[in-house]
Each structure stands twice: as C-alpha cells, then as structure tokens.
C-alpha cells in the first residue's frame, strides 16, 4: 500500500513539474498565441494523434465516387462555398480565417495531405479534428457522397489552374456588404439613380 502511495505521489509531482515547465515555456515564448507557428514537436504529436484517432477501417475505405469533370466541378463549387474560407480556393490555407487558426489549416496540395488515404480524408471531412478549427461536416443520416466528391477535388488541388481558382472566386460566399454592393450595382445598371 505504501509503495502504491509513493508511486502516486511521484506521478503527481511529475505532473506538477511538467505543468510548470509548460507554463514557463509558454510565458517565455510569448504565450499560447494562435499567431505563432507550431513547433516541429507539436506538429509531429498532432499528426500522430490524428492518425491514432482515425479507425483502421476508415483508413482503408476506397472512394465509391468515380472521378469525372462533372464530379470535379460539383466538388469545386461545394469546396468554394464550404471549405475555401479556411483552406483558400487553391488549397494553400492562406486566408484571413486560416491565418487566425491554431493550428493553421494544412496546405492541402502538399504531401502531408496528399499522402493520406481517401478513407482518411473522408473521415476527417465527415468527423472533423478535435482541438483544431476543422469541424465535422457529416451527419448520421448522410451517405457521405458530397464528402467523397470533396476527396476527389482535394486530389486535384496540386494541379489546380489559375482559371479554376478565378472561377471559384465567383462561388465563394458573400457577406452582407458585398451583397448590398452587388444589388446597388445591378439597380444602377437597370437605370436606378446611383446610391450615395
């Protein structure tokens, strides 16, 4: 019994020392700001943890949606509307929202994403990733077709063309100010007096 109590006391002491070390490190490095880049250790641990969180059965799933220009265009529109605000139209993650997240959205064009299996990408889209800005887009009643199409589009991102990126600009969601400006422009073009 005494041995167990000593072991628990040592573990508690170790946990307190580790917490103090993390707090000192955070204070020394400027805190836990979302603006700083993750350290290589953080990145490695996050990827390893994400890998553990995806069931083996999900990793081995094959994409049931065939690739075609129609699937790519539909997925492009869905991506522009739902994903591009964080991941950017070109998949780089270089957006206002993406820059403010911690960890930053990955560059979907790079090997760290492209080397994931279709099943892993699907699982991430459907279920999100805890402790990141990646939400779960799937629902229990969802057959996942849209997510599988997005997997096809993510595979295309390393080869996306400037023309496609420009087309996606017209598919991105618009805020109230942009919608009001478009309405005023259309009214002016239809003969209404210019708004002041």
Coordinates of C-alpha atoms in Angstrom, one line a residue:
X1 CA 0.0 0.0 0.0
X2 CA 2.8 2.4 0.9
X3 CA 4.5 1.6 -2.4
X4 CA 1.3 2.5 -4.3
X5 CA 1.0 5.8 -2.4
X6 CA 4.6 6.7 -3.1
X7 CA 4.1 5.9 -6.8
X8 CA 1.0 8.1 -6.9
X9 CA 2.8 10.9 -5.1
X10 CA 5.7 10.6 -7.6
X11 CA 3.3 10.7 -10.6
X12 CA 1.5 13.7 -9.1
X13 CA 4.8 15.5 -8.6
X14 CA 5.9 14.7 -12.1
X15 CA 2.6 16.1 -13.5
X16 CA 3.0 19.3 -11.5
X17 CA 6.6 19.7 -12.7
X18 CA 5.5 19.1 -16.3
X19 CA 2.7 21.6 -16.0
X20 CA 5.1 24.2 -14.5
X21 CA 7.6 23.6 -17.3
X22 CA 4.9 24.1 -20.0
X23 CA 3.7 27.3 -18.3
X24 CA 7.2 28.6 -18.1
X25 CA 7.9 27.7 -21.7
X26 CA 4.6 29.4 -22.8
X27 CA 5.4 32.5 -20.8
X28 CA 8.9 32.6 -22.3
X29 CA 7.8 32.2 -25.9
X30 CA 5.0 34.7 -25.7
X31 CA 2.1 32.6 -24.5
X32 CA -0.3 30.4 -26.4
X33 CA -1.0 32.7 -29.3
X34 CA -2.7 31.4 -32.4
X35 CA -0.3 33.6 -34.4
X36 CA 2.8 31.5 -33.8
X37 CA 3.7 28.5 -35.8
X38 CA 3.5 25.1 -34.1
X39 CA 6.9 23.7 -33.2
X40 CA 8.0 20.5 -35.0
X41 CA 7.3 18.6 -31.9
X42 CA 3.7 19.9 -31.7
X43 CA 3.2 19.2 -35.4
X44 CA 4.5 15.6 -35.1
X45 CA 2.4 14.9 -32.0
X46 CA -0.7 16.4 -33.6
X47 CA -0.3 14.2 -36.8
X48 CA 0.4 11.1 -34.7
X49 CA -2.6 11.8 -32.5
X50 CA -4.8 12.4 -35.6
X51 CA -3.6 9.1 -37.1
X52 CA -4.5 7.3 -33.9
X53 CA -7.9 8.9 -33.9
X54 CA -8.8 7.5 -37.3
X55 CA -10.0 3.9 -37.2
X56 CA -8.1 1.4 -39.3
X57 CA -11.4 0.5 -41.1
X58 CA -11.8 4.2 -42.1
X59 CA -8.2 4.4 -43.4
X60 CA -8.7 1.5 -45.8
X61 CA -12.0 2.7 -47.3
X62 CA -12.0 3.3 -51.0
X63 CA -13.7 6.2 -52.7
X64 CA -17.0 5.0 -54.2
X65 CA -17.5 8.1 -56.3
X66 CA -15.9 7.9 -59.7
X67 CA -13.8 10.8 -60.9
X68 CA -15.2 12.9 -63.8
X69 CA -15.3 16.5 -64.9
X70 CA -18.9 16.8 -63.6
X71 CA -17.9 15.4 -60.1
X72 CA -14.9 17.8 -60.1
X73 CA -17.0 20.8 -60.9
X74 CA -19.7 20.0 -58.4
X75 CA -17.0 19.4 -55.7
X76 CA -15.2 22.6 -56.7
X77 CA -18.4 24.6 -56.1
X78 CA -19.0 22.8 -52.7
X79 CA -15.4 23.4 -51.7
X80 CA -15.6 27.1 -52.7
X81 CA -18.7 27.5 -50.6
X82 CA -17.8 25.4 -47.5
X83 CA -14.0 25.0 -47.4
X84 CA -12.2 27.9 -49.1
X85 CA -12.8 30.4 -46.3
X86 CA -10.2 28.5 -44.2
X87 CA -8.3 26.4 -46.8
X88 CA -8.3 29.0 -49.7
X89 CA -9.5 28.3 -53.2
X90 CA -6.1 27.0 -54.2
X91 CA -5.9 24.8 -51.1
X92 CA -2.9 26.8 -49.6
X93 CA -4.7 27.7 -46.3
X94 CA -3.6 31.3 -46.9
X95 CA -6.8 33.1 -45.9
X96 CA -7.9 35.6 -43.2
X97 CA -9.5 32.9 -41.2
X98 CA -6.8 30.3 -41.9
X99 CA -4.1 32.7 -40.6
X100 CA -6.0 33.1 -37.3
X101 CA -6.4 29.4 -36.5
X102 CA -4.1 27.3 -34.4
X103 CA -3.0 25.0 -35.8
X104 CA -3.2 26.6 -39.2
X105 CA -5.2 24.8 -41.9
X106 CA -2.8 22.5 -43.8
X107 CA -1.8 23.2 -47.3
X108 CA -3.9 20.6 -49.0
X109 CA -1.7 20.5 -52.0
X110 CA 1.3 19.2 -50.1
X111 CA 2.4 15.6 -49.3
X112 CA 1.2 15.8 -45.7
X113 CA -2.4 15.8 -47.0
X114 CA -2.0 14.1 -50.4
X115 CA -0.3 11.1 -48.8
X116 CA -3.4 10.4 -46.6
X117 CA -5.6 7.7 -48.0
X118 CA -9.0 8.6 -49.4
X119 CA -10.6 7.0 -46.4
X120 CA -8.6 9.2 -44.0
X121 CA -9.6 12.4 -45.9
X122 CA -13.2 11.3 -45.9
X123 CA -13.1 10.5 -42.2
X124 CA -11.6 14.0 -41.5
X125 CA -14.2 15.8 -43.6
X126 CA -17.1 13.8 -42.0
X127 CA -15.9 13.9 -38.4
X128 CA -13.6 16.9 -38.1
X129 CA -10.5 17.1 -36.0
X130 CA -10.7 17.9 -32.3
X131 CA -8.7 20.8 -30.9
X132 CA -8.4 22.4 -34.4
X133 CA -10.7 24.6 -36.4
X134 CA -11.8 21.6 -38.6
X135 CA -15.5 21.0 -38.0
X136 CA -17.4 17.8 -38.7
X137 CA -19.4 18.2 -41.9
X138 CA -21.0 14.7 -41.9
X139 CA -24.2 13.8 -40.1
X140 CA -25.6 10.4 -39.1
X141 CA -28.2 10.4 -41.9
X142 CA -25.6 11.5 -44.5
X143 CA -24.4 8.9 -47.1
X144 CA -21.2 10.9 -47.5
X145 CA -21.4 11.4 -51.2
X146 CA -20.5 15.1 -51.0
X147 CA -17.5 14.4 -48.8
X148 CA -16.3 11.7 -51.2
X149 CA -16.6 14.2 -54.0
X150 CA -14.5 16.6 -52.0
X151 CA -11.9 13.9 -51.6
X152 CA -11.7 13.8 -55.4
X153 CA -11.3 17.6 -55.5
X154 CA -8.6 17.6 -52.8
X155 CA -6.7 15.2 -55.0
X156 CA -7.0 17.7 -57.9
X157 CA -5.7 20.7 -55.8
X158 CA -2.0 20.2 -56.6
X159 CA -2.8 20.7 -60.3
X160 CA -5.5 23.4 -59.9
X161 CA -5.2 26.1 -62.6
X162 CA -5.5 29.9 -62.2
X163 CA -8.6 29.7 -64.3
X164 CA -10.3 27.3 -61.9
X165 CA -9.2 29.5 -58.9
X166 CA -10.8 32.5 -60.6
X167 CA -14.0 30.6 -61.3
X168 CA -14.1 29.6 -57.6
X169 CA -13.9 33.3 -56.6
X170 CA -17.4 33.7 -58.0
X171 CA -18.6 30.7 -56.0
X172 CA -17.3 31.9 -52.6
X173 CA -19.9 33.0 -50.0
X174 CA -20.5 36.7 -49.9
X175 CA -21.1 38.9 -46.9
X176 CA -23.9 41.4 -46.4
X177 CA -21.8 44.3 -47.6
X178 CA -20.8 42.6 -50.8
X179 CA -24.4 41.5 -51.5
X180 CA -25.6 45.1 -50.9
X181 CA -23.0 46.5 -53.2
X182 CA -23.9 44.0 -55.9
X183 CA -27.6 44.9 -55.5
X184 CA -26.8 48.6 -55.9
X185 CA -24.6 48.0 -59.0
X186 CA -27.5 45.9 -60.6
X187 CA -30.0 48.6 -59.8
X188 CA -27.8 51.3 -61.3
X189 CA -27.3 49.1 -64.4
X190 CA -31.1 48.8 -64.6
X191 CA -31.5 52.6 -64.6
X192 CA -31.9 53.4 -60.9
X193 CA -30.1 56.5 -59.6
X194 CA -26.7 55.9 -58.1
X195 CA -26.7 55.3 -54.3
X196 CA -25.0 57.9 -52.2

